[in-house]
Coordinates of C-alpha atoms and ligand atoms in Angstrom, one line a residue:
M1 CA 94.0 86.4 120.9
R2 CA 96.1 88.4 118.5
I3 CA 97.4 86.8 115.2
V4 CA 100.0 88.4 113.0
V5 CA 100.4 87.1 109.4
L6 CA 103.4 87.7 107.2
T7 CA 102.0 87.7 103.6
G8 CA 102.6 88.2 100.0
G9 CA 99.8 88.7 97.4
I10 CA 97.6 86.0 95.9
G11 CA 98.6 83.0 98.0
G12 CA 98.7 85.1 101.2
A13 CA 95.3 86.7 100.4
R14 CA 93.6 83.4 100.1
F15 CA 95.2 82.3 103.3
L16 CA 94.0 85.4 105.0
L17 CA 90.4 84.5 104.1
G18 CA 90.8 81.4 106.2
V19 CA 92.6 83.3 109.0
R20 CA 89.7 85.9 109.1
A21 CA 87.1 83.1 109.2
Y22 CA 88.9 81.3 112.0
A23 CA 89.4 84.6 113.9
G24 CA 85.7 85.3 113.6
E25 CA 85.0 82.0 115.5
V26 CA 87.4 82.7 118.4
E27 CA 87.2 86.6 118.4
A28 CA 90.8 87.0 117.5
E29 CA 92.3 90.2 116.0
V30 CA 94.4 89.8 112.8
T31 CA 97.1 92.0 111.5
A32 CA 98.6 91.3 108.1
L33 CA 102.2 92.5 107.5
V34 CA 102.3 92.7 103.7
N35 CA 105.2 92.6 101.3
V36 CA 106.0 95.8 99.4
G37 CA 108.9 94.5 97.4
D38 CA 106.7 94.1 94.3
D39 CA 105.6 97.7 94.4
L40 CA 106.4 99.9 91.3
L41 CA 105.7 103.1 89.6
L42 CA 103.8 102.8 86.4
H43 CA 102.7 105.8 84.3
G44 CA 103.5 107.9 87.3
L45 CA 101.3 105.9 89.6
K46 CA 102.3 103.9 92.6
V47 CA 101.1 100.3 92.3
C48 CA 101.3 97.9 95.3
P49 CA 100.3 94.5 93.8
D50 CA 100.5 92.5 97.1
L51 CA 98.6 95.1 99.2
D52 CA 96.0 95.3 96.5
S53 CA 95.6 91.5 96.1
V54 CA 95.0 91.2 99.8
M55 CA 92.7 94.2 100.0
Y56 CA 90.6 93.2 97.0
T57 CA 90.4 89.5 98.0
L58 CA 89.4 90.3 101.6
G59 CA 87.0 93.0 100.4
G60 CA 85.2 90.7 98.0
G61 CA 86.4 92.7 94.9
A62 CA 89.1 90.4 93.5
D63 CA 88.8 88.4 90.3
P64 CA 88.6 84.8 91.5
E65 CA 89.7 83.3 88.2
R66 CA 92.8 85.5 87.5
G67 CA 93.6 85.7 91.2
W68 CA 94.8 89.3 90.9
G69 CA 93.1 92.6 90.0
R70 CA 89.4 93.4 90.1
V71 CA 86.4 91.3 89.2
G72 CA 84.4 92.6 86.2
E73 CA 87.5 94.6 85.1
T74 CA 87.6 96.5 81.8
W75 CA 90.8 97.5 79.9
T76 CA 90.0 100.7 78.1
V77 CA 92.9 102.7 79.4
R78 CA 95.3 99.9 78.6
S79 CA 94.2 99.9 75.0
E80 CA 94.5 103.7 74.8
L81 CA 98.0 103.5 76.3
A82 CA 98.9 100.8 73.7
A83 CA 97.7 103.1 70.9
Y84 CA 100.2 105.7 72.1
G85 CA 102.9 103.0 72.2
A86 CA 103.3 103.8 75.9
E87 CA 105.7 101.6 77.8
P88 CA 105.8 99.4 79.7
A89 CA 103.3 97.5 77.6
W90 CA 103.9 94.3 79.6
F91 CA 102.1 95.4 82.7
G92 CA 98.4 95.9 82.2
L93 CA 96.4 98.0 84.6
G94 CA 92.7 97.6 84.6
D95 CA 90.3 100.6 84.6
K96 CA 88.8 99.8 88.0
D97 CA 92.2 99.0 89.5
L98 CA 93.5 102.4 88.2
A99 CA 91.2 104.2 90.5
T100 CA 93.0 102.6 93.5
H101 CA 96.4 103.7 92.1
L102 CA 95.2 107.2 91.4
V103 CA 93.9 107.7 95.0
R104 CA 97.0 106.1 96.5
T105 CA 99.3 108.2 94.4
T106 CA 97.4 111.4 95.2
M107 CA 97.6 110.7 98.9
L108 CA 101.3 109.8 98.8
N109 CA 102.1 113.0 96.9
A110 CA 100.2 114.9 99.5
G111 CA 102.6 113.5 102.1
Y112 CA 100.7 110.6 103.7
P113 CA 102.8 107.5 104.4
L114 CA 101.9 104.2 102.6
S115 CA 100.5 102.8 105.9
Q116 CA 98.0 105.6 106.3
V117 CA 97.1 105.4 102.6
T118 CA 96.5 101.7 103.0
E119 CA 94.3 102.3 106.0
A120 CA 92.3 104.9 104.0
L121 CA 91.8 102.6 101.0
A122 CA 90.7 99.9 103.4
T123 CA 87.8 102.0 104.7
R124 CA 86.2 101.3 101.4
W125 CA 87.0 97.5 101.3
Q126 CA 86.5 96.7 105.0
P127 CA 88.9 93.7 104.9
G128 CA 88.2 92.7 108.5
V129 CA 91.9 92.4 109.0
R130 CA 94.4 95.2 109.8
L131 CA 96.6 95.7 106.7
L132 CA 100.1 97.1 107.3
P133 CA 102.8 97.4 104.7
A134 CA 106.0 96.0 106.1
T135 CA 107.6 99.4 105.6
D136 CA 106.5 102.9 104.5
D137 CA 109.9 103.3 102.8
R138 CA 111.0 102.3 99.4
L139 CA 112.0 98.7 99.4
E140 CA 112.0 97.1 95.9
T141 CA 112.9 93.6 94.9
H142 CA 115.3 93.7 91.9
V143 CA 116.7 90.7 90.1
V144 CA 120.2 90.4 88.7
V145 CA 120.1 88.8 85.3
S146 CA 122.2 88.3 82.2
G147 CA 121.2 89.0 78.7
R148 CA 120.1 91.8 76.5
S149 CA 117.4 94.1 77.7
E150 CA 114.9 93.6 74.8
P151 CA 115.3 90.2 73.2
A152 CA 113.3 90.0 69.9
S153 CA 113.1 86.2 70.2
P154 CA 114.5 83.5 72.5
A155 CA 117.2 82.7 69.9
V156 CA 118.3 86.4 69.8
A157 CA 118.2 86.5 73.6
N158 CA 120.6 83.6 73.8
R159 CA 123.0 85.1 71.3
A160 CA 122.8 88.4 73.1
A161 CA 123.6 86.8 76.4
E162 CA 126.7 85.2 74.8
L163 CA 127.8 88.5 73.2
D164 CA 127.1 90.5 76.3
G165 CA 127.9 88.5 79.4
G166 CA 127.2 91.6 81.5
Q167 CA 124.8 91.5 84.3
R168 CA 122.1 94.0 85.0
A169 CA 119.3 94.4 87.6
I170 CA 115.7 94.6 86.6
H171 CA 112.6 95.2 88.7
F172 CA 111.1 92.0 90.0
Q173 CA 107.9 92.7 88.1
E174 CA 109.8 92.9 84.8
W175 CA 111.5 89.6 85.6
W176 CA 108.2 88.0 86.6
V177 CA 105.6 89.4 84.3
R178 CA 107.6 90.3 81.2
Y179 CA 110.2 87.5 81.1
R180 CA 108.2 84.9 83.1
A181 CA 111.3 84.4 85.3
D182 CA 112.9 82.9 82.2
L183 CA 116.3 84.7 82.0
P184 CA 119.7 83.6 83.4
T185 CA 119.2 84.8 86.9
H186 CA 121.9 85.3 89.5
R187 CA 120.3 86.8 92.6
F188 CA 117.6 89.0 94.2
V189 CA 118.4 92.4 95.8
F190 CA 116.1 94.2 98.1
V191 CA 116.8 97.8 97.1
G192 CA 116.4 100.2 100.0
A193 CA 116.3 97.4 102.6
E194 CA 119.3 98.7 104.6
T195 CA 117.6 102.0 105.4
A196 CA 114.0 100.9 105.5
K197 CA 112.1 101.2 108.8
P198 CA 109.2 99.0 109.9
A199 CA 106.0 100.9 109.2
P200 CA 104.3 102.4 112.3
G201 CA 102.4 99.6 114.1
V202 CA 104.5 96.8 112.7
L203 CA 106.8 96.2 115.7
E204 CA 103.9 96.8 118.1
A205 CA 101.8 94.2 116.3
I206 CA 104.6 91.7 116.5
G207 CA 105.2 92.5 120.1
A208 CA 101.6 92.1 121.1
A209 CA 101.0 88.9 119.0
D210 CA 100.1 85.6 120.5
V211 CA 101.1 83.8 117.4
V212 CA 102.9 84.8 114.1
L213 CA 101.8 82.9 111.0
V214 CA 103.9 82.8 107.8
A215 CA 101.4 82.5 105.0
P216 CA 102.0 80.0 102.2
S217 CA 103.4 82.8 100.1
N218 CA 106.5 82.8 97.9
P219 CA 109.4 82.5 100.5
V220 CA 111.9 84.2 98.2
V221 CA 110.1 87.3 96.8
S222 CA 107.1 87.7 99.2
I223 CA 108.3 86.7 102.7
A224 CA 112.0 87.4 102.4
P225 CA 111.5 91.1 101.5
I226 CA 109.3 91.6 104.6
L227 CA 112.0 90.0 106.8
A228 CA 114.6 92.2 105.2
V229 CA 113.2 95.3 106.9
P230 CA 115.8 96.0 109.6
G231 CA 114.4 95.1 113.0
L232 CA 111.4 93.2 111.7
R233 CA 113.0 89.7 111.6
D234 CA 114.6 90.2 115.0
A235 CA 111.2 91.3 116.5
V236 CA 109.7 88.0 115.2
V237 CA 112.6 85.8 116.2
D238 CA 113.2 87.3 119.6
G239 CA 109.5 87.9 120.3
R240 CA 107.4 85.8 122.8
A241 CA 104.9 84.6 120.1
P242 CA 105.4 81.2 118.5
V243 CA 106.0 81.3 114.8
V244 CA 104.3 78.8 112.4
G245 CA 104.8 78.6 108.7
V246 CA 102.5 77.0 106.1
S247 CA 104.2 75.4 103.1
P248 CA 103.4 76.9 99.6
I249 CA 105.0 73.8 98.1
I250 CA 103.0 70.6 97.9
G251 CA 104.6 67.4 96.6
G252 CA 107.6 69.2 95.3
A253 CA 105.8 71.9 93.3
P254 CA 104.3 75.3 93.9
V255 CA 100.5 75.2 94.0
R256 CA 100.5 78.0 91.4
G257 CA 103.0 80.5 90.3
M258 CA 106.8 80.2 89.8
A259 CA 108.2 79.8 93.3
D260 CA 110.3 76.9 91.9
R261 CA 112.2 79.4 89.7
C262 CA 112.9 81.7 92.7
L263 CA 114.1 78.8 94.9
A264 CA 116.3 77.6 92.1
V265 CA 118.1 80.9 92.0
L266 CA 118.9 80.4 95.7
G267 CA 119.9 76.8 95.1
V268 CA 117.1 75.6 97.5
E269 CA 115.2 72.4 96.7
C270 CA 111.6 73.1 95.7
S271 CA 110.0 71.0 98.4
A272 CA 108.3 71.5 101.8
A273 CA 111.6 70.4 103.4
G274 CA 113.6 72.9 101.2
V275 CA 111.5 75.9 102.1
G276 CA 111.2 74.8 105.8
G277 CA 115.0 74.6 105.9
L278 CA 115.3 78.0 104.2
Y279 CA 113.2 79.6 107.0
G280 CA 115.1 77.5 109.6
G281 CA 114.4 76.5 113.1
R282 CA 114.1 79.3 115.7
S283 CA 116.3 77.7 118.2
A284 CA 119.1 77.7 115.6
G285 CA 118.7 81.3 114.6
G286 CA 115.9 80.7 112.1
L287 CA 112.3 81.7 112.0
L288 CA 110.1 78.8 112.7
D289 CA 108.8 76.9 115.7
G290 CA 106.3 75.0 113.6
W291 CA 106.0 74.0 109.9
L292 CA 102.7 72.8 108.4
V293 CA 103.1 70.6 105.3
A294 CA 100.6 68.8 103.1
P295 CA 99.8 65.1 103.6
E296 CA 101.8 64.4 100.5
D297 CA 104.8 65.7 102.4
A298 CA 104.2 64.0 105.7
G299 CA 107.5 62.8 107.1
T300 CA 109.3 66.0 106.1
L301 CA 112.1 66.8 108.6
V302 CA 113.3 70.3 109.4
P303 CA 115.9 70.5 112.2
D304 CA 114.6 72.2 115.3
V305 CA 111.1 72.6 113.9
T306 CA 107.9 70.8 114.8
V307 CA 106.5 69.5 111.5
R308 CA 102.9 68.3 111.1
S309 CA 100.8 67.6 108.0
A310 CA 97.3 68.7 107.1
P311 CA 95.4 69.3 103.8
L312 CA 96.9 72.6 102.4
R313 CA 94.9 73.3 99.3
M314 CA 93.0 76.5 99.8
T315 CA 89.9 75.4 97.8
D316 CA 87.4 77.4 99.8
E317 CA 87.2 79.4 103.0
A318 CA 86.2 76.5 105.2
A319 CA 89.1 74.3 104.0
T320 CA 91.5 77.3 104.6
A321 CA 90.1 78.0 108.0
A322 CA 90.7 74.3 108.9
M323 CA 94.3 74.7 107.7
V324 CA 94.7 77.8 110.0
R325 CA 93.4 75.8 112.9
A326 CA 95.9 73.0 112.2
A327 CA 98.7 75.6 112.1
L328 CA 97.7 77.0 115.4
E329 CA 97.3 73.6 117.0
L330 CA 101.0 73.0 116.2
V331 CA 102.2 75.3 118.9
Ligands
GDP401 P1 101.9 86.6 95.0 O1 102.6 87.7 95.8 O2 100.7 87.0 94.3 O3 102.9 85.8 94.2 O4 101.4 85.6 96.1 P2 102.1 84.9 97.4 O5 103.5 85.0 97.4 O6 101.3 85.4 98.6 O7 101.6 83.4 97.1 C1 102.2 82.6 96.1 C2 102.4 81.2 96.6 O8 101.1 80.7 97.1 C3 102.8 80.2 95.6 O9 104.2 79.8 95.9 C4 101.9 79.0 95.7 O10 102.5 77.8 95.7 C5 101.1 79.3 97.0 N1 99.8 78.8 96.9 C6 98.8 79.2 96.1 N2 97.6 78.5 96.3 C7 97.9 77.7 97.3 C8 97.2 76.7 98.0 O11 96.0 76.4 97.8 N3 97.8 76.0 99.1 C9 99.1 76.2 99.4 N4 99.7 75.5 100.4 N5 99.9 77.2 98.7 C10 99.3 77.9 97.7
CA402 CA1 103.8 89.4 95.1

């Protein structure tokens, strides 16, 4: 059996722990198609937050408390950069994490595509799952906001927004990490999406899949940028494999993170029904055959989609593997 998973960072990485555990029982092969919309250049280094969250988590090197970055991390370089006043100061790179970005950037500069670089990095981490970036091309999520670029305080920011009603686009990471998604926000733009191509192996993996799972990742900024790669969404929707999504929203709230703020920008209700409806039923041109929601959301209706409920809190690997089993039983 071949399982393909569309995934973002932290939520997707935890889900993949369960997929890997399940796959071990039934001898399935797993390919993760990972969002690259969060990727950015920092201090000249290429940082791929979602690929790294997945790689560190599956490789046993992630910080379980923080959810991102390396366990046992130190921050010497960050303090040294701060002493120089180097910007951006709002994105901290740990010392251990930096080694990943140095190796990645060196390989990219030598001409290797991101998919090959990811494979090379994974030889160290042995994630047990094939990791593929959705695309090797630049595809960055930007956010169109109003307001001045460097508010000194919330009050100043409000005044600046009044004075200067102009809109500007900032990188998703700046919106998320620096501003905590707390700016007047108009829309998301996947820069480069029109010309991006699926990374080598992506369409083949989808074509060979027996089932495609949509991880309980952020639908707006983790899953949507993957589907924005031309040809990728069509391959999933027109493919022979059934598609099952798992809700990241339980009882009307994200389990963690700020998916509610992203959904609000799209005018989509923050609920299992809202996200299910956003993905849509496959027979009506949407993505899903099945939608797994939490027991709290039992009774959720999504037109043209089979909805079932099961416990969806990824408290440990066994609970998450049970969740994966429930998702696969749906189709
Ligand atoms: P990011 O790229 O690091 O933001 O991570 P993802 O997009 O992959 O995952 C973020 C989403 O995971 C959030 O919207 C959370 O609601 C969801 N999430 C986190 N933990 C859980 C959990 O235990 N169960 C479910 N169902 N969703 C979760
Ligand atoms: Ca992410």
